[in-house]
Amino acid sequence: MTASAARVDAIVLIVDDDEDIREMIALHLGRAGYTSVQAASGHEALAQLRGGMRPILILLDVMMPRMSGRQFCAALAAEPALGTPPVVIISGDAQLEHKARDVGAVGQLRKPFNATDLLDAVARYRVP
Amino acid sequence: MSAAGGSLDLQSIGPLLARLRTVCRTSTWLQDAAPDCLAAVRAVLRWPVGVAFRITSAGTEPLGASCADGDPEVGRLLAAPVEPEGAPPQLWGARLDREGVTSIEHGADRALALGISAAGMVQATLLWLGPAEVPAPAGAEALASAVGDLLAALAERERATVLAAEAEESEEKFRALSEAAFEGVALHERGRILLANQAFAQLLGFDSAEEMEGLSALDLAAPGSRALVEENIRSGYAQPYAVMALTRDGRSFPAELRGRTMSYRDRSVRVTAAHDISERKLAEAERSRLVAELQVALAAAQRAVATREEFLSIASHELRTPLTSLQLALQSLEPAPQERRAVEVALRQVDRLCRLVDDLLDVTRLQVGRLELRVERDVDLGNLVNEVVGRFSAELGRAGCAVRLHLQPGVTGTWDRSRLDQIVTNLLSNVLKYAAGAPVDITVDGDDGEAHLGVRDRGIGISAEHLPRLFGAFERAVSTEHYGGMGLGLYIVRRMAELHGGRAEAKSPAGEDGGSRFHVRLPRRPPGDGEGERS
């Protein structure tokens, strides 16, 4: 596999109900050569996945209205057809580590994080 | 008064004969039981001269004498010595303590001695003296036996009288004791009351204790308690137990009973003490009510804590999300040279906001005991200090604090790296705030057991009165008029040190070059970690 910053299939799916943070994450990822797709809710993210998108990583907010990060993970696990993309949860919660383990995420990114933290996490947990 | 042998002065026979007479006169049963005895006594009394002796361990004691017709002999005898003149003393002595009849002839006189036994020994001797030609009273042997029986009966009766008096006294004492008892006490046999004291009667609504005699003890228990009482009487249960008691007028009340079964004259009786425990039951009910209230309050408090936890979790999320966006936005900027400073300031302030949010959340978690360490092995304290100082270098430079590091290499331990970072960070923040413009010395050293972190500044110092409160939450040693901040930094330092099993302290030495010294001591292994040094 040849790595290329222009690869359109190196998609990071950002699931967060906060538009500002989605955009800022997308901005930094874009500068680092990733393509990002934003979803404002778990339902929206599932719809994207059902539409055939196969991200190299999902950045998932835990606390969201209607469908929480936990529920999203459960739904994802219940549909193996959607693939098993690695999930990194992002949250301001100090108990993040427990939550990450509980929902089956591969890693966590604790708010507030800076651009370096973000890119390190993506590089570490993404599908190669 | 006349009789065969002349008149007799019965009173002069002495106490024994007087008592015999009394008994003979008043005791029908004795007359029925011992007619021979009476006949014999009467026969004795007709003998011309009679002398009675009691033989005791102290010797022979005259009880009295009778005589006929004022015989001059009588005076002689009454005046003692009791032995007839000329008689060999040893002979009389020998006869006087012999059981049965002994006939002694001495010249023209004859004496007849009758030793009377009772309770297995000679108790008294009747002695008759008279001329030898007067025949001895008939049936003397029978007389001896009958009088012996009589004396034995008298002795028994006397003993019974004494016993009765003693028993009466004893019963009086018992009654006095039982009446004086504050507690109700009753004696019963197989559930039937033999005796009760006044307190027991009052407890159960009776006017007097006598009314209770003969009642069934079980009827004094409410129907629901009878089986228990019956079982406890049957088994001889000796511990206190609670029942519902029933008064004479049918009112029930809680009572505590304590019984003891004992044997009394081969019968098994039970003493039961009872007292009203209504007040205690009320107190117990009150206590239960208070406990219930406390539980409600506790549940409310726990809910409040849970609510606060939940609030903090949400608040934390809510505060951190905009901080993240802000930070990422600022980092995405490519400012023109004249704007660079402003972006730096903005980023630094975001950083500061992040720390404040962290502190607030940590304090709350510390106070509800929800903060847990995530320790790892071989955390190097010197390296960690280097990192933090590096992170602060710009701020320290701006504050004019030259940092001098004195780091002993290899001071490692099993610690929570991020919490140690917090300790160093908070101590440095403190320096920046209160000791700007002067050098600061940071020391890391230690021994096998303990690591030591020292921070020495040359700032405003701490007055002695503030030292004790310095490490408290929301405390500050200086006026808020001059210094801002939430007063949490040193509290967190202390608590983080304590969570690691260590401690934090501050000193502000007078003289020298002033300032403050902070010391944090941390065990290199957490308490309870029994594992030795790893090779």
Short mmCIF file of C-alpha atoms in Angstrom, two decimals, chain B residues 108-480:
data_model
loop_
_atom_site.label_atom_id
_atom_site.label_comp_id
_atom_site.label_asym_id
_atom_site.label_seq_id
_atom_site.Cartn_x
_atom_site.Cartn_y
_atom_site.Cartn_z
CA ALA B 108 -32.28 -46.95 156.88
CA ASP B 109 -32.79 -44.72 153.86
CA ARG B 110 -33.36 -45.71 150.42
CA ALA B 111 -32.88 -43.63 147.32
CA LEU B 112 -34.22 -44.27 143.91
CA ALA B 113 -32.60 -42.46 141.00
CA LEU B 114 -34.23 -42.25 137.59
CA GLY B 115 -32.06 -41.17 134.69
CA ILE B 116 -34.13 -39.78 131.87
CA SER B 117 -32.80 -39.86 128.39
CA ALA B 118 -33.76 -37.76 125.49
CA ALA B 119 -32.03 -37.40 122.20
CA GLY B 120 -29.67 -40.24 123.06
CA MET B 121 -28.29 -38.94 126.34
CA VAL B 122 -29.30 -38.54 129.97
CA GLN B 123 -30.97 -35.20 130.24
CA ALA B 124 -32.32 -35.25 133.75
CA THR B 125 -32.46 -37.39 136.82
CA LEU B 126 -35.32 -37.65 139.23
CA LEU B 127 -34.25 -38.73 142.63
CA TRP B 128 -36.50 -39.92 145.33
CA LEU B 129 -35.41 -40.33 148.89
CA GLY B 130 -37.37 -42.07 151.50
CA PRO B 131 -37.25 -44.58 154.28
CA ALA B 132 -36.23 -48.02 153.15
CA GLU B 133 -39.52 -49.59 154.18
CA VAL B 134 -41.53 -47.35 151.84
CA PRO B 135 -41.89 -49.22 148.55
CA ALA B 136 -40.46 -47.68 145.47
CA PRO B 137 -42.93 -46.30 142.97
CA ALA B 138 -44.22 -48.90 140.64
CA GLY B 139 -43.34 -48.82 136.99
CA ALA B 140 -40.22 -46.71 137.42
CA GLU B 141 -38.72 -48.15 134.27
CA ALA B 142 -41.77 -47.18 132.26
CA LEU B 143 -41.68 -43.81 133.90
CA ALA B 144 -38.12 -43.26 132.78
CA SER B 145 -38.98 -44.09 129.22
CA ALA B 146 -42.17 -42.02 129.22
CA VAL B 147 -40.56 -38.98 130.76
CA GLY B 148 -37.73 -39.36 128.27
CA ASP B 149 -40.26 -39.30 125.46
CA LEU B 150 -41.90 -36.33 127.04
CA LEU B 151 -38.67 -34.43 127.28
CA ALA B 152 -37.82 -35.34 123.71
CA ALA B 153 -41.22 -34.06 122.65
CA LEU B 154 -40.64 -30.90 124.61
CA ALA B 155 -37.22 -30.43 123.05
CA GLU B 156 -38.66 -30.98 119.57
CA ARG B 157 -41.43 -28.55 120.28
CA GLU B 158 -38.98 -26.01 121.55
CA ARG B 159 -36.87 -26.46 118.46
CA ALA B 160 -39.95 -26.10 116.27
CA THR B 161 -40.84 -22.89 118.07
CA VAL B 162 -37.38 -21.52 117.49
CA LEU B 163 -37.50 -22.60 113.84
CA ALA B 164 -40.91 -21.04 113.42
CA ALA B 165 -39.65 -17.80 114.90
CA GLU B 166 -36.63 -17.93 112.63
CA ALA B 167 -38.80 -18.69 109.64
CA GLU B 168 -41.08 -15.84 110.52
CA GLU B 169 -38.15 -13.52 110.81
CA SER B 170 -36.74 -14.79 107.58
CA GLU B 171 -40.06 -14.32 105.84
CA GLU B 172 -40.32 -10.82 107.23
CA LYS B 173 -36.90 -10.08 105.86
CA PHE B 174 -37.85 -11.58 102.52
CA ARG B 175 -41.05 -9.57 102.41
CA ALA B 176 -39.23 -6.41 103.35
CA LEU B 177 -36.71 -7.09 100.62
CA SER B 178 -39.27 -7.96 98.01
CA GLU B 179 -41.39 -4.94 98.86
CA ALA B 180 -38.36 -2.71 98.76
CA ALA B 181 -37.44 -4.04 95.31
CA PHE B 182 -38.22 -1.50 92.61
CA GLU B 183 -38.88 -4.25 90.21
CA GLY B 184 -41.93 -6.46 90.27
CA VAL B 185 -41.00 -9.89 91.53
CA ALA B 186 -43.15 -12.99 91.76
CA LEU B 187 -42.52 -16.55 92.84
CA HIS B 188 -44.48 -19.16 91.00
CA GLU B 189 -44.66 -22.89 90.74
CA ARG B 190 -45.62 -24.39 87.42
CA GLY B 191 -47.12 -21.05 86.39
CA ARG B 192 -49.17 -20.64 89.57
CA ILE B 193 -48.22 -17.58 91.59
CA LEU B 194 -47.17 -18.37 95.15
CA LEU B 195 -46.04 -14.93 96.13
CA ALA B 196 -45.69 -11.51 94.55
CA ASN B 197 -44.41 -8.19 95.76
CA GLN B 198 -46.28 -4.93 95.67
CA ALA B 199 -44.37 -3.65 92.66
CA PHE B 200 -45.40 -6.74 90.71
CA ALA B 201 -49.03 -6.23 91.73
CA GLN B 202 -48.97 -2.57 90.76
CA LEU B 203 -47.32 -3.32 87.44
CA LEU B 204 -50.23 -5.58 86.54
CA GLY B 205 -52.95 -3.36 87.94
CA PHE B 206 -53.67 -5.24 91.17
CA ASP B 207 -54.30 -3.39 94.42
CA SER B 208 -52.37 -5.76 96.58
CA ALA B 209 -49.86 -8.52 96.21
CA GLU B 210 -52.10 -10.95 98.13
CA GLU B 211 -54.69 -10.75 95.37
CA MET B 212 -52.22 -12.27 93.00
CA GLU B 213 -51.50 -15.42 94.97
CA GLY B 214 -52.84 -18.45 93.17
CA LEU B 215 -53.31 -16.69 89.84
CA SER B 216 -51.97 -18.19 86.64
CA ALA B 217 -48.83 -16.39 85.57
CA LEU B 218 -49.67 -17.08 81.94
CA ASP B 219 -52.89 -15.08 82.22
CA LEU B 220 -50.73 -12.04 82.91
CA ALA B 221 -49.18 -12.26 79.43
CA ALA B 222 -51.01 -11.06 76.35
CA PRO B 223 -52.25 -13.98 74.22
CA GLY B 224 -49.54 -13.44 71.63
CA SER B 225 -46.81 -13.79 74.27
CA ARG B 226 -48.12 -16.80 76.16
CA ALA B 227 -46.42 -19.45 74.07
CA LEU B 228 -43.07 -17.73 74.61
CA VAL B 229 -43.57 -17.37 78.36
CA GLU B 230 -44.70 -20.97 78.64
CA GLU B 231 -41.73 -22.21 76.68
CA ASN B 232 -39.31 -20.14 78.75
CA ILE B 233 -40.78 -21.41 82.02
CA ARG B 234 -40.57 -24.95 80.70
CA SER B 235 -36.98 -24.64 79.54
CA GLY B 236 -35.79 -22.60 82.52
CA TYR B 237 -34.61 -19.79 80.24
CA ALA B 238 -32.61 -17.34 82.35
CA GLN B 239 -31.96 -14.38 80.05
CA PRO B 240 -34.17 -11.28 79.90
CA TYR B 241 -36.81 -11.32 77.20
CA ALA B 242 -39.53 -8.97 76.07
CA VAL B 243 -43.23 -9.80 76.05
CA MET B 244 -46.54 -8.00 75.97
CA ALA B 245 -48.00 -8.13 79.47
CA LEU B 246 -51.67 -7.83 80.31
CA THR B 247 -53.00 -5.83 83.24
CA ARG B 248 -56.00 -6.87 85.29
CA ASP B 249 -58.21 -4.49 83.29
CA GLY B 250 -57.02 -5.89 79.96
CA ARG B 251 -54.53 -3.21 78.93
CA SER B 252 -51.39 -4.60 77.34
CA PHE B 253 -47.95 -3.08 77.63
CA PRO B 254 -44.41 -4.12 76.73
CA ALA B 255 -42.55 -5.71 79.61
CA GLU B 256 -39.22 -7.32 80.09
CA LEU B 257 -39.17 -10.56 82.06
CA ARG B 258 -36.30 -12.38 83.58
CA GLY B 259 -36.85 -15.64 85.34
CA ARG B 260 -34.76 -18.06 87.29
CA THR B 261 -35.81 -21.55 88.15
CA MET B 262 -34.63 -22.94 91.45
CA SER B 263 -35.37 -25.69 93.78
CA TYR B 264 -37.15 -24.97 97.03
CA ARG B 265 -37.83 -27.82 99.45
CA ASP B 266 -37.67 -30.35 96.65
CA ARG B 267 -40.02 -28.31 94.50
CA SER B 268 -39.09 -26.50 91.35
CA VAL B 269 -40.18 -22.89 91.62
CA ARG B 270 -39.38 -19.92 89.44
CA VAL B 271 -38.73 -16.36 90.44
CA THR B 272 -39.70 -13.91 87.77
CA ALA B 273 -38.82 -10.22 87.75
CA ALA B 274 -40.82 -7.96 85.47
CA HIS B 275 -40.62 -4.35 84.51
CA ASP B 276 -42.40 -2.01 82.16
CA ILE B 277 -40.33 -1.19 79.10
CA SER B 278 -42.88 1.09 77.42
CA GLU B 279 -40.48 3.99 77.65
CA ARG B 280 -37.64 2.00 76.27
CA LYS B 281 -39.85 0.80 73.43
CA LEU B 282 -40.86 4.40 72.77
CA ALA B 283 -37.20 5.38 72.76
CA GLU B 284 -36.47 2.53 70.38
CA ALA B 285 -39.30 3.64 68.13
CA GLU B 286 -37.96 7.17 68.28
CA ARG B 287 -34.51 5.91 67.45
CA SER B 288 -35.85 3.89 64.53
CA ARG B 289 -37.65 6.97 63.33
CA LEU B 290 -34.45 9.01 63.59
CA VAL B 291 -32.49 6.31 61.82
CA ALA B 292 -35.10 6.29 59.06
CA GLU B 293 -34.88 10.07 58.83
CA LEU B 294 -31.12 9.87 58.73
CA GLN B 295 -31.31 7.29 55.99
CA VAL B 296 -33.58 9.57 54.01
CA ALA B 297 -31.18 12.45 54.62
CA LEU B 298 -28.24 10.24 53.72
CA ALA B 299 -29.95 9.14 50.52
CA ALA B 300 -30.64 12.79 49.74
CA ALA B 301 -27.02 13.65 50.44
CA GLN B 302 -25.87 10.77 48.28
CA ARG B 303 -28.18 11.94 45.53
CA ALA B 304 -26.75 15.42 45.95
CA VAL B 305 -23.23 14.04 45.65
CA ALA B 306 -24.26 12.03 42.61
CA THR B 307 -25.90 15.12 41.17
CA ARG B 308 -22.75 17.09 41.80
CA GLU B 309 -20.65 14.38 40.19
CA GLU B 310 -22.95 14.36 37.23
CA PHE B 311 -22.89 18.13 37.07
CA LEU B 312 -19.11 18.10 37.17
CA SER B 313 -18.93 15.53 34.45
CA ILE B 314 -21.19 17.61 32.26
CA ALA B 315 -19.57 20.91 33.25
CA SER B 316 -16.19 19.41 32.52
CA HIS B 317 -17.33 18.34 29.11
CA GLU B 318 -19.03 21.64 28.45
CA LEU B 319 -15.97 23.66 29.46
CA ARG B 320 -13.45 21.52 27.70
CA THR B 321 -15.19 21.37 24.38
CA PRO B 322 -15.01 25.12 23.69
CA LEU B 323 -11.47 25.18 25.05
CA THR B 324 -10.51 22.50 22.58
CA SER B 325 -12.12 24.32 19.68
CA LEU B 326 -10.46 27.54 20.76
CA GLN B 327 -7.08 25.90 21.08
CA LEU B 328 -7.32 24.16 17.75
CA ALA B 329 -8.53 27.39 16.11
CA LEU B 330 -5.65 29.41 17.55
CA GLN B 331 -3.17 26.74 16.49
CA SER B 332 -4.48 26.86 12.96
CA LEU B 333 -3.71 30.55 12.61
CA GLU B 334 -0.75 31.80 10.68
CA PRO B 335 -0.48 35.25 12.20
CA ALA B 336 1.35 38.15 10.70
CA PRO B 337 4.45 39.10 12.74
CA GLN B 338 2.66 41.89 14.61
CA GLU B 339 -0.17 39.48 15.54
CA ARG B 340 2.01 36.65 16.72
CA ARG B 341 2.23 37.97 20.26
CA ALA B 342 -1.55 38.16 20.55
CA VAL B 343 -1.97 34.55 19.41
CA GLU B 344 0.66 33.45 21.90
CA VAL B 345 -1.19 35.22 24.68
CA ALA B 346 -4.46 33.66 23.60
CA LEU B 347 -2.92 30.17 23.55
CA ARG B 348 -1.33 30.69 26.95
CA GLN B 349 -4.60 31.82 28.43
CA VAL B 350 -6.38 28.82 26.96
CA ASP B 351 -3.75 26.72 28.67
CA ARG B 352 -4.40 28.50 31.93
CA LEU B 353 -8.13 28.03 31.60
CA CYS B 354 -7.53 24.34 31.04
CA ARG B 355 -5.52 24.12 34.25
CA LEU B 356 -8.17 25.98 36.24
CA VAL B 357 -10.85 23.61 35.00
CA ASP B 358 -8.62 20.66 35.91
CA ASP B 359 -8.02 22.04 39.40
CA LEU B 360 -11.70 22.60 40.09
CA LEU B 361 -12.61 19.11 39.01
CA ASP B 362 -9.75 17.55 40.94
CA VAL B 363 -10.67 19.35 44.14
CA THR B 364 -14.23 18.15 43.90
CA ARG B 365 -13.12 14.61 43.23
CA LEU B 366 -10.66 14.76 46.13
CA GLN B 367 -13.34 15.99 48.45
CA VAL B 368 -15.77 13.22 47.57
CA GLY B 369 -12.94 10.69 47.59
CA ARG B 370 -13.38 9.74 43.96
CA LEU B 371 -9.90 10.46 42.76
CA GLU B 372 -7.85 7.39 41.99
CA LEU B 373 -4.20 7.22 41.15
CA ARG B 374 -2.93 5.45 38.06
CA VAL B 375 0.53 4.54 39.19
CA GLU B 376 3.29 3.17 37.02
CA ARG B 377 6.72 1.91 37.90
CA ASP B 378 10.00 3.75 37.44
CA VAL B 379 8.63 7.25 37.06
CA ASP B 380 11.71 9.46 37.19
CA LEU B 381 11.07 12.49 39.36
CA GLY B 382 14.12 14.42 38.07
CA ASN B 383 13.07 13.93 34.44
CA LEU B 384 9.57 14.98 35.29
CA VAL B 385 10.81 18.19 36.94
CA ASN B 386 12.88 18.87 33.85
CA GLU B 387 9.83 18.45 31.62
CA VAL B 388 7.65 20.75 33.66
CA VAL B 389 10.34 23.39 33.97
CA GLY B 390 10.81 23.18 30.21
CA ARG B 391 7.11 23.70 29.72
CA PHE B 392 7.23 26.73 32.00
CA SER B 393 10.49 28.12 30.69
CA ALA B 394 8.89 30.96 28.77
CA GLU B 395 6.72 32.02 31.69
CA LEU B 396 9.59 31.66 34.16
CA GLY B 397 11.74 33.78 31.88
CA ARG B 398 9.09 36.45 31.65
CA ALA B 399 8.70 36.42 35.47
CA GLY B 400 12.45 36.87 35.87
CA CYS B 401 12.82 33.62 37.81
CA ALA B 402 16.09 31.93 37.07
CA VAL B 403 15.59 28.25 37.83
CA ARG B 404 18.49 26.39 39.39
CA LEU B 405 18.03 22.65 39.28
CA HIS B 406 19.70 20.30 41.75
CA LEU B 407 18.61 16.91 40.50
CA GLN B 408 20.01 13.72 41.94
CA PRO B 409 19.85 11.21 39.10
CA GLY B 410 17.82 8.04 39.34
CA VAL B 411 15.21 9.16 41.85
CA THR B 412 12.44 6.94 40.57
CA GLY B 413 9.30 5.52 42.12
CA THR B 414 5.93 3.92 41.56
CA TRP B 415 3.81 6.98 41.09
CA ASP B 416 1.02 8.50 39.01
CA ARG B 417 3.01 10.50 36.49
CA SER B 418 0.26 13.00 35.68
CA ARG B 419 -0.38 13.70 39.38
CA LEU B 420 3.30 14.22 40.04
CA ASP B 421 3.34 16.56 37.08
CA GLN B 422 0.48 18.41 38.75
CA ILE B 423 2.47 18.71 42.00
CA VAL B 424 5.47 20.21 40.21
CA THR B 425 3.26 22.40 38.02
CA ASN B 426 1.34 23.80 40.97
CA LEU B 427 4.51 24.51 42.93
CA LEU B 428 5.96 26.33 39.93
CA SER B 429 2.72 28.29 39.43
CA ASN B 430 3.05 29.31 43.03
CA VAL B 431 6.59 30.54 42.40
CA LEU B 432 5.46 32.52 39.38
CA LYS B 433 2.74 34.14 41.41
CA TYR B 434 4.52 34.98 44.64
CA ALA B 435 8.21 34.99 43.88
CA ALA B 436 8.71 36.70 40.55
CA GLY B 437 12.02 38.43 39.93
CA ALA B 438 14.21 36.17 42.04
CA PRO B 439 15.97 32.86 41.45
CA VAL B 440 14.29 29.64 42.44
CA ASP B 441 16.03 26.43 43.46
CA ILE B 442 14.46 23.08 42.73
CA THR B 443 15.95 20.03 44.37
CA VAL B 444 15.26 16.35 43.76
CA ASP B 445 16.96 13.81 45.97
CA GLY B 446 16.07 10.94 48.23
CA ASP B 447 17.07 7.59 49.64
CA ASP B 448 15.90 4.03 49.10
CA GLY B 449 12.59 4.63 50.81
CA GLU B 450 11.63 8.15 50.00
CA ALA B 451 11.96 10.76 47.29
CA HIS B 452 12.18 14.43 48.11
CA LEU B 453 11.19 17.39 46.00
CA GLY B 454 12.18 20.81 47.29
CA VAL B 455 11.23 24.17 45.85
CA ARG B 456 12.83 27.22 47.36
CA ASP B 457 11.91 30.69 46.24
CA ARG B 458 12.83 34.15 47.41
CA GLY B 459 9.44 35.73 47.19
CA ILE B 460 7.10 37.27 49.71
CA GLY B 461 7.29 34.27 52.04
CA ILE B 462 4.55 33.04 54.30
CA SER B 463 3.74 34.51 57.69
CA ALA B 464 3.79 31.99 60.52
CA GLU B 465 0.09 32.43 61.23
CA HIS B 466 -0.82 31.32 57.72
CA LEU B 467 1.40 28.27 57.61
CA PRO B 468 -1.14 25.88 59.17
CA ARG B 469 -3.87 26.77 56.69
CA LEU B 470 -1.65 26.97 53.67
CA PHE B 471 -2.47 23.53 52.32
CA GLY B 472 -6.23 23.76 52.91
CA ALA B 473 -8.74 23.94 50.09
CA PHE B 474 -9.70 27.47 49.00
CA GLU B 475 -7.13 28.90 51.41
CA ARG B 476 -4.61 31.50 50.59
CA ALA B 477 -2.01 33.14 52.74
CA VAL B 478 -2.42 36.51 51.09
CA SER B 479 -5.21 38.94 50.53
CA THR B 480 -7.39 38.53 47.44
#
